[in-house]
Amino acid sequence: MRFYLAEDYKELSRKAARIIFSQVALKPKSVLGLATGSTPLGMYRELVKIYREEKLSFSDIKTFNLDEYYRISKENPQSYYYYMHKNLFQYVDIDEKNINIPDGEAKDIEGECMRYEEEILKAGGIDLQVLGIGVNGHIGFNEPDLKFEALTHLVELDETTIKANSRFFESQERVPTRAISMGIKTIMHSRKILLLANGAEKVDAIKEALEGEIKPQVPASILQLHPNLTVIADKEASQKLSSSIKNRKYN
Ligand code: PGA
């Protein structure tokens, strides 16, 4: 694991965007796994800047998003389809056919989950997967207690997740209670993983994920076993991490 301690959210976002930039510079046909939520917003802004200034091209890139709410339309501003277009895709030269997001409106959800896994395989697997972390230690929408071996599947959202995500909705009652999410197994098959954590509310989740016991009650703890994990955390989120983690050299 490589650990990068960022001074603040801005530095975290810049560093994360530079890692994606390097990935794409080295392999223009990269397959990127992307995340939504508040954490990667700054990273997407930085990526758009890099795209504009340094002419990074997304034209050969394929993307796979981690998750999508169940029974939400693409036009709904709360959908992750909408989020990705609003925050990144509309600004860059990505080919729409290279964008993959689970279809939350699919009639046959099981078929949709299998199709998603097949598309990832057909693309040659994910080169670099970006992850945020939930206050409950979830990654994607893999909530505590879910089996580590799951592939893309329909999940029931945890109370804590519904509460945390209610800030994006008119009220907590409007937050969907289910979602389609890549499974832990899907995520762990990515060649590289970039985990981002910022803010004091992530302090316990990141501590348990990186230094606690590896167990399904803390889904992100499985990342300790990934052979190519980079973590970027800001000072607030890192407050409880031991110095042996914080002093790991990042190069
Ligand atoms: P956040 O969500 O970036 O909005 O904090 C992270 C997550 O739930 O994975």
XYZ file of C-alpha atoms and ligand atoms in Angstrom:
260
model
C 0.000 0.000 0.000
C 1.124 3.508 -0.773
C -0.192 6.260 1.442
C -0.291 9.924 0.600
C -1.167 12.384 3.348
C -2.770 15.421 1.749
C -2.705 18.805 3.424
C -6.337 19.424 2.515
C -9.124 18.503 0.098
C -7.593 20.533 -2.707
C -4.316 18.679 -2.505
C -6.117 15.338 -2.260
C -8.101 16.167 -5.394
C -5.029 17.302 -7.316
C -3.004 14.262 -6.375
C -5.858 11.904 -7.309
C -6.308 13.606 -10.683
C -2.552 13.386 -11.379
C -2.649 9.641 -10.700
C -5.449 9.208 -13.226
C -3.617 11.440 -15.651
C -0.459 9.312 -15.357
C -2.494 6.150 -15.823
C -4.003 7.465 -19.039
C -0.735 8.962 -20.278
C 0.935 5.567 -19.894
C -2.006 3.654 -21.308
C -4.363 5.782 -23.430
C -6.781 2.856 -23.715
C -7.147 2.563 -19.967
C -10.251 1.166 -18.335
C -11.133 3.367 -15.385
C -13.440 2.463 -12.531
C -15.153 5.606 -11.280
C -16.907 6.627 -8.095
C -19.556 9.199 -7.220
C -20.394 11.046 -3.985
C -18.782 14.191 -2.595
C -15.237 12.884 -2.295
C -14.278 12.661 -5.999
C -15.909 15.967 -7.026
C -12.658 17.925 -6.640
C -10.767 15.218 -8.515
C -13.179 15.496 -11.453
C -12.761 19.282 -11.471
C -8.983 18.847 -11.566
C -9.263 16.275 -14.344
C -11.277 18.679 -16.456
C -8.566 21.296 -15.872
C -5.827 18.859 -16.903
C -7.868 17.914 -19.945
C -8.137 21.557 -20.952
C -4.586 22.574 -20.179
C -2.567 19.549 -21.091
C -4.796 18.027 -23.717
C -5.286 14.752 -21.927
C -7.632 12.804 -24.160
C -10.412 10.561 -22.933
C -11.252 9.385 -26.447
C -9.867 5.859 -26.001
C -10.803 5.490 -22.341
C -13.512 3.168 -21.125
C -15.187 3.824 -17.799
C -17.185 1.672 -15.413
C -18.991 3.259 -12.516
C -19.211 1.479 -9.210
C -22.926 1.751 -8.705
C -26.316 3.237 -9.513
C -29.503 3.619 -7.528
C -32.233 1.081 -8.219
C -35.252 2.311 -10.205
C -33.950 5.766 -10.853
C -34.001 7.235 -14.344
C -30.924 8.606 -16.086
C -32.594 12.025 -16.298
C -33.084 12.176 -12.547
C -30.508 14.659 -11.145
C -29.915 12.240 -8.260
C -28.854 9.420 -10.568
C -25.183 8.622 -10.865
C -25.587 8.697 -14.636
C -26.575 12.356 -14.284
C -23.811 13.048 -11.752
C -21.092 11.656 -14.022
C -22.239 13.653 -17.044
C -22.650 16.811 -15.008
C -19.286 16.596 -13.272
C -17.001 15.026 -15.859
C -18.287 13.529 -19.081
C -19.893 16.663 -20.542
C -16.537 18.463 -20.422
C -14.239 15.859 -21.972
C -13.934 13.972 -25.251
C -15.091 10.613 -23.931
C -17.076 8.494 -26.378
C -20.570 7.880 -24.956
C -20.362 4.231 -25.975
C -17.324 3.798 -23.720
C -19.251 4.923 -20.636
C -20.641 2.130 -18.482
C -22.944 2.683 -15.525
C -25.281 -0.004 -14.178
C -28.804 0.498 -15.482
C -30.907 1.055 -12.385
C -34.062 0.807 -14.477
C -33.302 -2.548 -16.081
C -36.294 -4.896 -15.966
C -34.112 -7.931 -15.441
C -31.802 -6.823 -12.645
C -29.977 -10.114 -12.364
C -29.358 -10.072 -16.117
C -28.142 -6.480 -15.879
C -25.659 -7.408 -13.141
C -24.316 -10.283 -15.245
C -24.134 -8.085 -18.322
C -22.129 -5.509 -16.349
C -19.605 -8.104 -15.226
C -19.293 -9.374 -18.812
C -18.686 -5.853 -20.129
C -15.872 -5.383 -17.612
C -14.316 -8.666 -18.722
C -14.734 -7.792 -22.402
C -12.964 -4.489 -21.785
C -10.028 -6.448 -20.362
C -10.712 -5.665 -16.706
C -10.391 -2.421 -14.788
C -6.926 -0.860 -14.776
C -7.540 1.711 -12.060
C -10.527 1.813 -9.738
C -11.259 4.976 -7.759
C -13.059 4.519 -4.439
C -14.475 6.709 -1.734
C -15.315 5.203 1.636
C -18.617 5.338 3.499
C -18.810 6.392 7.156
C -19.728 2.753 7.798
C -16.695 1.469 5.874
C -18.557 0.597 2.693
C -16.951 0.708 -0.761
C -19.254 1.093 -3.734
C -22.535 0.201 -2.074
C -21.103 -2.886 -0.428
C -22.527 -2.412 3.020
C -21.184 -3.997 6.215
C -21.811 -7.729 6.495
C -22.095 -8.366 2.775
C -20.052 -11.276 1.595
C -16.604 -10.418 0.327
C -17.070 -12.702 -2.665
C -19.967 -10.839 -4.298
C -19.875 -9.686 -7.924
C -22.161 -6.924 -9.267
C -25.511 -7.302 -7.499
C -28.579 -5.584 -6.113
C -27.954 -4.271 -2.591
C -30.109 -2.969 0.221
C -28.664 0.276 1.479
C -27.696 0.570 5.108
C -29.507 3.058 7.380
C -26.253 4.999 7.821
C -25.799 5.252 4.048
C -29.380 6.435 3.523
C -28.848 9.046 6.211
C -25.464 10.132 4.837
C -26.816 10.411 1.277
C -29.987 12.238 2.306
C -28.020 15.483 1.967
C -28.351 15.092 -1.814
C -32.140 14.573 -1.651
C -35.100 16.666 -0.533
C -35.606 14.386 2.427
C -34.368 11.100 3.823
C -37.571 9.414 2.608
C -36.619 10.230 -0.982
C -33.315 8.329 -0.859
C -33.628 5.035 -2.759
C -33.220 2.050 -0.453
C -31.626 -0.189 -3.067
C -28.876 0.061 -5.640
C -26.897 -1.978 -8.131
C -23.277 -2.127 -7.071
C -20.096 -3.759 -8.230
C -19.285 -6.376 -5.630
C -16.174 -6.570 -3.502
C -14.870 -9.269 -5.806
C -15.351 -7.030 -8.854
C -13.498 -4.219 -7.101
C -10.675 -6.466 -5.903
C -10.088 -7.702 -9.467
C -9.036 -4.186 -10.539
C -5.332 -3.968 -11.262
C -4.882 -0.805 -9.201
C -7.076 0.829 -6.594
C -7.083 4.452 -5.502
C -8.918 5.024 -2.225
C -9.785 8.582 -1.237
C -10.887 9.809 2.189
C -11.382 13.324 3.404
C -12.944 15.028 6.379
C -13.297 14.177 10.058
C -16.381 12.013 9.492
C -14.200 9.414 7.753
C -11.644 9.184 10.556
C -12.933 5.910 12.056
C -13.812 4.301 8.744
C -10.334 4.816 7.310
C -8.632 3.740 10.535
C -10.606 0.495 10.638
C -10.196 -0.081 6.918
C -6.421 0.254 6.909
C -5.467 -0.950 10.372
C -8.342 -3.008 11.690
C -9.185 -6.645 11.314
C -10.161 -7.729 7.791
C -13.846 -8.582 8.110
C -17.115 -8.167 6.148
C -18.397 -5.776 8.836
C -15.830 -3.292 7.451
C -16.008 -3.920 3.700
C -13.077 -1.583 2.935
C -10.781 -3.658 5.187
C -10.443 -6.188 2.345
C -8.387 -3.567 0.508
C -5.483 -4.397 2.845
C -5.106 -7.528 0.719
C -4.993 -5.730 -2.614
C -1.525 -5.859 -4.214
C -1.662 -2.358 -5.680
C -3.506 0.023 -3.375
C -2.872 3.747 -3.131
C -4.622 5.724 -0.407
C -4.903 9.492 -0.370
C -6.330 10.927 2.816
C -6.399 14.466 4.100
C -5.166 15.455 7.543
C -8.614 15.366 9.122
C -9.423 11.863 7.942
C -5.949 10.638 8.929
C -6.039 11.846 12.536
C -6.288 8.356 14.046
C -3.955 6.556 11.669
C -0.753 5.263 13.188
C 2.528 6.813 12.140
C 3.593 3.548 10.499
C 0.852 4.141 7.911
C 1.302 7.888 7.656
C 5.048 7.594 7.193
C 4.847 5.163 4.333
C 6.756 6.627 1.476
C 4.722 7.638 -1.504
C 6.619 7.779 -4.758
P -18.943 10.571 -0.030
O -19.375 9.053 -0.121
O -17.807 10.721 -0.975
O -20.155 11.326 -0.457
O -18.546 10.811 1.390
C -18.409 8.050 -0.096
C -19.079 6.724 -0.154
O -20.208 6.604 0.355
O -18.492 5.786 -0.695
